[in-house]
PDB file of C-alpha atoms in Angstrom:
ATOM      1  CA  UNK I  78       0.029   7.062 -18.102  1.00 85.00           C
ATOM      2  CA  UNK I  79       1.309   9.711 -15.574  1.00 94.00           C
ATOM      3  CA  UNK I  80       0.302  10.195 -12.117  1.00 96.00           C
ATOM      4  CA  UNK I  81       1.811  12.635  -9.509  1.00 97.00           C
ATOM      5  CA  UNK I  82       2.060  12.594  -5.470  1.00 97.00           C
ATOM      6  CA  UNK I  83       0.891  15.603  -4.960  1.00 96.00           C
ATOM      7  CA  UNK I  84      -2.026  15.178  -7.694  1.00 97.00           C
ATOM      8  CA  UNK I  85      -3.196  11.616  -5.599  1.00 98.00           C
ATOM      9  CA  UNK I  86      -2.659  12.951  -1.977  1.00 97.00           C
ATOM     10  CA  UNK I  87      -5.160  15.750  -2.901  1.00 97.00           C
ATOM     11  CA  UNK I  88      -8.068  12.862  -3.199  1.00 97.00           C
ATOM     12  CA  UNK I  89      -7.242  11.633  -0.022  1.00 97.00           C
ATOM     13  CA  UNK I  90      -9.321  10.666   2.088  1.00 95.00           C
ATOM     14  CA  UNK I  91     -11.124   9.104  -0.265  1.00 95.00           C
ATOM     15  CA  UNK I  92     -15.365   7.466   0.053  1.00 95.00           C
ATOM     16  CA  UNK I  93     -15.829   6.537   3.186  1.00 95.00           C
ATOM     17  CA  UNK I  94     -17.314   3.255   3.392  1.00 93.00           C
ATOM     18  CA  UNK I  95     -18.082  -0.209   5.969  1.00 91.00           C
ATOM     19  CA  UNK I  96     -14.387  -1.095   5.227  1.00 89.00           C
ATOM     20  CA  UNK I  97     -12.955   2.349   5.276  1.00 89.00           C
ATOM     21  CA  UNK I  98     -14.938   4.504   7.698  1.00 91.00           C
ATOM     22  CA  UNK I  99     -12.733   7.336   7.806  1.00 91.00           C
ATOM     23  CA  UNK I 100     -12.673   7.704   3.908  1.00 94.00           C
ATOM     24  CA  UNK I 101      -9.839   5.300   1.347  1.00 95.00           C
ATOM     25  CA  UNK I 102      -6.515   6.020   2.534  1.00 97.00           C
ATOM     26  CA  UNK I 103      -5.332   5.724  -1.204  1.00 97.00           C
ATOM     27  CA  UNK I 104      -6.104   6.971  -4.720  1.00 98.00           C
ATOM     28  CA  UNK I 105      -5.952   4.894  -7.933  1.00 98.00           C
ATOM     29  CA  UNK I 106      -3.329   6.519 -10.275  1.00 98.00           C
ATOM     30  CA  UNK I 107      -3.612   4.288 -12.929  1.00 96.00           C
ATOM     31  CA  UNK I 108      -4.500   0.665 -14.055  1.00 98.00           C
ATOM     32  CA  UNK I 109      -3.682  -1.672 -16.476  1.00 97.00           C
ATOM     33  CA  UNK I 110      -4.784  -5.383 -17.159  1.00 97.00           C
ATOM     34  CA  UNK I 111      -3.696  -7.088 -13.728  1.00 96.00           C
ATOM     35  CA  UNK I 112      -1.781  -4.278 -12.718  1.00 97.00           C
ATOM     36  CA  UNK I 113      -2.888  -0.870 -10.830  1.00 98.00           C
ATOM     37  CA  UNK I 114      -0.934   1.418  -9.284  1.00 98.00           C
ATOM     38  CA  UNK I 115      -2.228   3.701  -6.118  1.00 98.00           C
ATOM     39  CA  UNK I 116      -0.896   5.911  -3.289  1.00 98.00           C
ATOM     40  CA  UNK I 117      -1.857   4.930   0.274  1.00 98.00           C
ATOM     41  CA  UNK I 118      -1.516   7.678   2.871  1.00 98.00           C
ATOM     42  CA  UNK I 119      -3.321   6.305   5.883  1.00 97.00           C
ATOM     43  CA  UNK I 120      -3.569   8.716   8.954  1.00 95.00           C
ATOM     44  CA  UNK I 121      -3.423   7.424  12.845  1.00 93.00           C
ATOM     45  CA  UNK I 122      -3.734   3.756  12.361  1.00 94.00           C
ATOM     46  CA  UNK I 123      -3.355   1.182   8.872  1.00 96.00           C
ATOM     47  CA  UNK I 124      -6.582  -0.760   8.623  1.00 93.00           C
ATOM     48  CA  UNK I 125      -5.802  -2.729   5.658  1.00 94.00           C
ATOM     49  CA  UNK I 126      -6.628  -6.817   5.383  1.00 93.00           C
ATOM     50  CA  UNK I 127      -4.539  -8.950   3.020  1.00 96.00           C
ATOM     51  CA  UNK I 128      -5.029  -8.447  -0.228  1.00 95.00           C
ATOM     52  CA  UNK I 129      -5.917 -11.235  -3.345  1.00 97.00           C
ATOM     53  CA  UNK I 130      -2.754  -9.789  -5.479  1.00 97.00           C
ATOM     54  CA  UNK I 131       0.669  -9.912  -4.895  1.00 98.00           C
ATOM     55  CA  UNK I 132       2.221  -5.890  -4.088  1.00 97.00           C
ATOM     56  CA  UNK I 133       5.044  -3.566  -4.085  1.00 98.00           C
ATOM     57  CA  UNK I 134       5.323  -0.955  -1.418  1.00 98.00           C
ATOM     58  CA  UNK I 135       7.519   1.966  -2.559  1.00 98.00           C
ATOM     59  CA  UNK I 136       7.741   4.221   0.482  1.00 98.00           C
ATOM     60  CA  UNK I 137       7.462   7.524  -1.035  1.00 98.00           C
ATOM     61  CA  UNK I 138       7.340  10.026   2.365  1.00 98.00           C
ATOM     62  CA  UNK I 139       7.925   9.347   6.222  1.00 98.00           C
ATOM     63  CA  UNK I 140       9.173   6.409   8.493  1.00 98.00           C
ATOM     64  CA  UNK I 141       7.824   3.961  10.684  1.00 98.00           C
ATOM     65  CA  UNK I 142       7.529  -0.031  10.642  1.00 98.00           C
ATOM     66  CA  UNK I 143       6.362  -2.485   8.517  1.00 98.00           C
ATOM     67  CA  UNK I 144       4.561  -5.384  10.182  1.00 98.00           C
ATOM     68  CA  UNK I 145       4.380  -8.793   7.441  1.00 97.00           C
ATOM     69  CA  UNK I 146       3.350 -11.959   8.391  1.00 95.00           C
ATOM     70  CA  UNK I 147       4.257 -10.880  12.118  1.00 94.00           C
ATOM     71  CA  UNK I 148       7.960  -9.373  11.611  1.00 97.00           C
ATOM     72  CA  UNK I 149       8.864  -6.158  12.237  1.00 98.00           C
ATOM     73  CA  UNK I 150      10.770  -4.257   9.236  1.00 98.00           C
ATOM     74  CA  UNK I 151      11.658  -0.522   9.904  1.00 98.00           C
ATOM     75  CA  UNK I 152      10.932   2.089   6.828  1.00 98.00           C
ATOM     76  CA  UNK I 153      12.201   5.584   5.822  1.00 98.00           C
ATOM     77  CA  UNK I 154      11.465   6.660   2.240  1.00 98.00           C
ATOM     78  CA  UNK I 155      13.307   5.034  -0.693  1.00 98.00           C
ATOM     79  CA  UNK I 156      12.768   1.554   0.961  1.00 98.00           C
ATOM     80  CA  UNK I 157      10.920  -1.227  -1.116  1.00 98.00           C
ATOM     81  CA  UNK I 158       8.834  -4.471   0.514  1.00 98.00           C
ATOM     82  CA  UNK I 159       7.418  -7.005  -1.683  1.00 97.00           C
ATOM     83  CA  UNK I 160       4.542  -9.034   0.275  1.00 97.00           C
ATOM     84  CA  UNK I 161       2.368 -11.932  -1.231  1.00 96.00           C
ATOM     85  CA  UNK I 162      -0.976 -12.206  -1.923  1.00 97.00           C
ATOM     86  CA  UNK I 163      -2.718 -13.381   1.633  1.00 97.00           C
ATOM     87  CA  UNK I 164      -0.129 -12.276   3.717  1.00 97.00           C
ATOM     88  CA  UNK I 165      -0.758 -10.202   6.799  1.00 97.00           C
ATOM     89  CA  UNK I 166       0.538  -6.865   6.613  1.00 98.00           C
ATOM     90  CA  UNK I 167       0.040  -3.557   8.028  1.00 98.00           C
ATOM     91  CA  UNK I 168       2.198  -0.507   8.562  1.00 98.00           C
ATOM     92  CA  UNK I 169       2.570   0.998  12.575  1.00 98.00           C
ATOM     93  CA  UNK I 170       4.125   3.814  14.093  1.00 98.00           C
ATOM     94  CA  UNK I 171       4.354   5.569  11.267  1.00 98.00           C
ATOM     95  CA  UNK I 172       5.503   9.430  11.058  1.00 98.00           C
ATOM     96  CA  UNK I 173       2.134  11.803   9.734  1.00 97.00           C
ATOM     97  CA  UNK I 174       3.924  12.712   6.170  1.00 97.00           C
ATOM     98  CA  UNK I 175       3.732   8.719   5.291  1.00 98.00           C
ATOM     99  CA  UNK I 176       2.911   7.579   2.011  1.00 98.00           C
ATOM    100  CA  UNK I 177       3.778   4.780  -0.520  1.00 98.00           C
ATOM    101  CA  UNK I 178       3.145   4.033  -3.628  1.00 98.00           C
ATOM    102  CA  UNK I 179       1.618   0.578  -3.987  1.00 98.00           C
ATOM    103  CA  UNK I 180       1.400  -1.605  -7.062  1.00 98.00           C
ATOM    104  CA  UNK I 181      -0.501  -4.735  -7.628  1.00 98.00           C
ATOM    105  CA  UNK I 182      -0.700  -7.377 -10.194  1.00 96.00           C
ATOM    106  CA  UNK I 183      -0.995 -10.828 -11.140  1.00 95.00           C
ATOM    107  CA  UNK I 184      -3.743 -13.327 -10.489  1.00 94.00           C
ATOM    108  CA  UNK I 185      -5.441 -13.460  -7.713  1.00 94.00           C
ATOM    109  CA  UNK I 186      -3.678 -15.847  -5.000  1.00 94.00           C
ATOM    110  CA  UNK I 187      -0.598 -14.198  -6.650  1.00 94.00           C
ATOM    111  CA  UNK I 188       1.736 -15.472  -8.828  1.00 91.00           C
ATOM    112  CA  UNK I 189       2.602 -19.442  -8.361  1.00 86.00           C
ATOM    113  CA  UNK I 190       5.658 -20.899  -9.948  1.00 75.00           C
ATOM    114  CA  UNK I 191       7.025 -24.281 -10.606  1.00 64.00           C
TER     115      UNK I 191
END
């Protein structure tokens, strides 16, 4: 499996639908059992609700801050956040070349341990 930036970015913005009604801010580069793998590139303002999965954010492009579970976390590319499934998150003030790569997996609720 192989995806590429500049490949995803180019079906962005994606349907637009009730949740997303300027069109998906991400692209699906691959999937796997649990696991899928996308690029987000929202523009203006991140929309997103907690997800059922636990992620990875890979900040591919840009800067800004990450907002999780009400703290503040400043980005540039290279930087990595981990958030839980049902955990509030959202990027803000974010520069207009953003975009991460985000990667899901596990069951839903996310991964419990003992």
């Amino acid at each position: 499996m192989k995806a590429t930036v500049s490949d995803l970015l180019k079906r962005i913005p994606g349907k637009v639908t009730g949740e997303w009604p300027m069109g998906e801010p991400f692209a699906l580069a691959f999937a796997h059992g649990s696991m899928s793998v996308e690029l987000y590139a929202p523009r203006g303002t991140d929309i997103q609700t907690p997800h059922d999965q636990d992620e990875l954010y890979f900040i591919h492009s840009g800067h800004g801050e990450f907002v999780v579970a009400g703290e503040r976390h400043p980005f540039e590319a290279g930087t990595v956040f981990f958030v839980p499934a049902h955990v509030e998150h959202r990027f803000e003030n974010f520069s207009p070349d953003f975009s991460t790569w985000v990667v899901f997996w596990g069951p839903k609720g996310g991964e419990k341990f003992k």
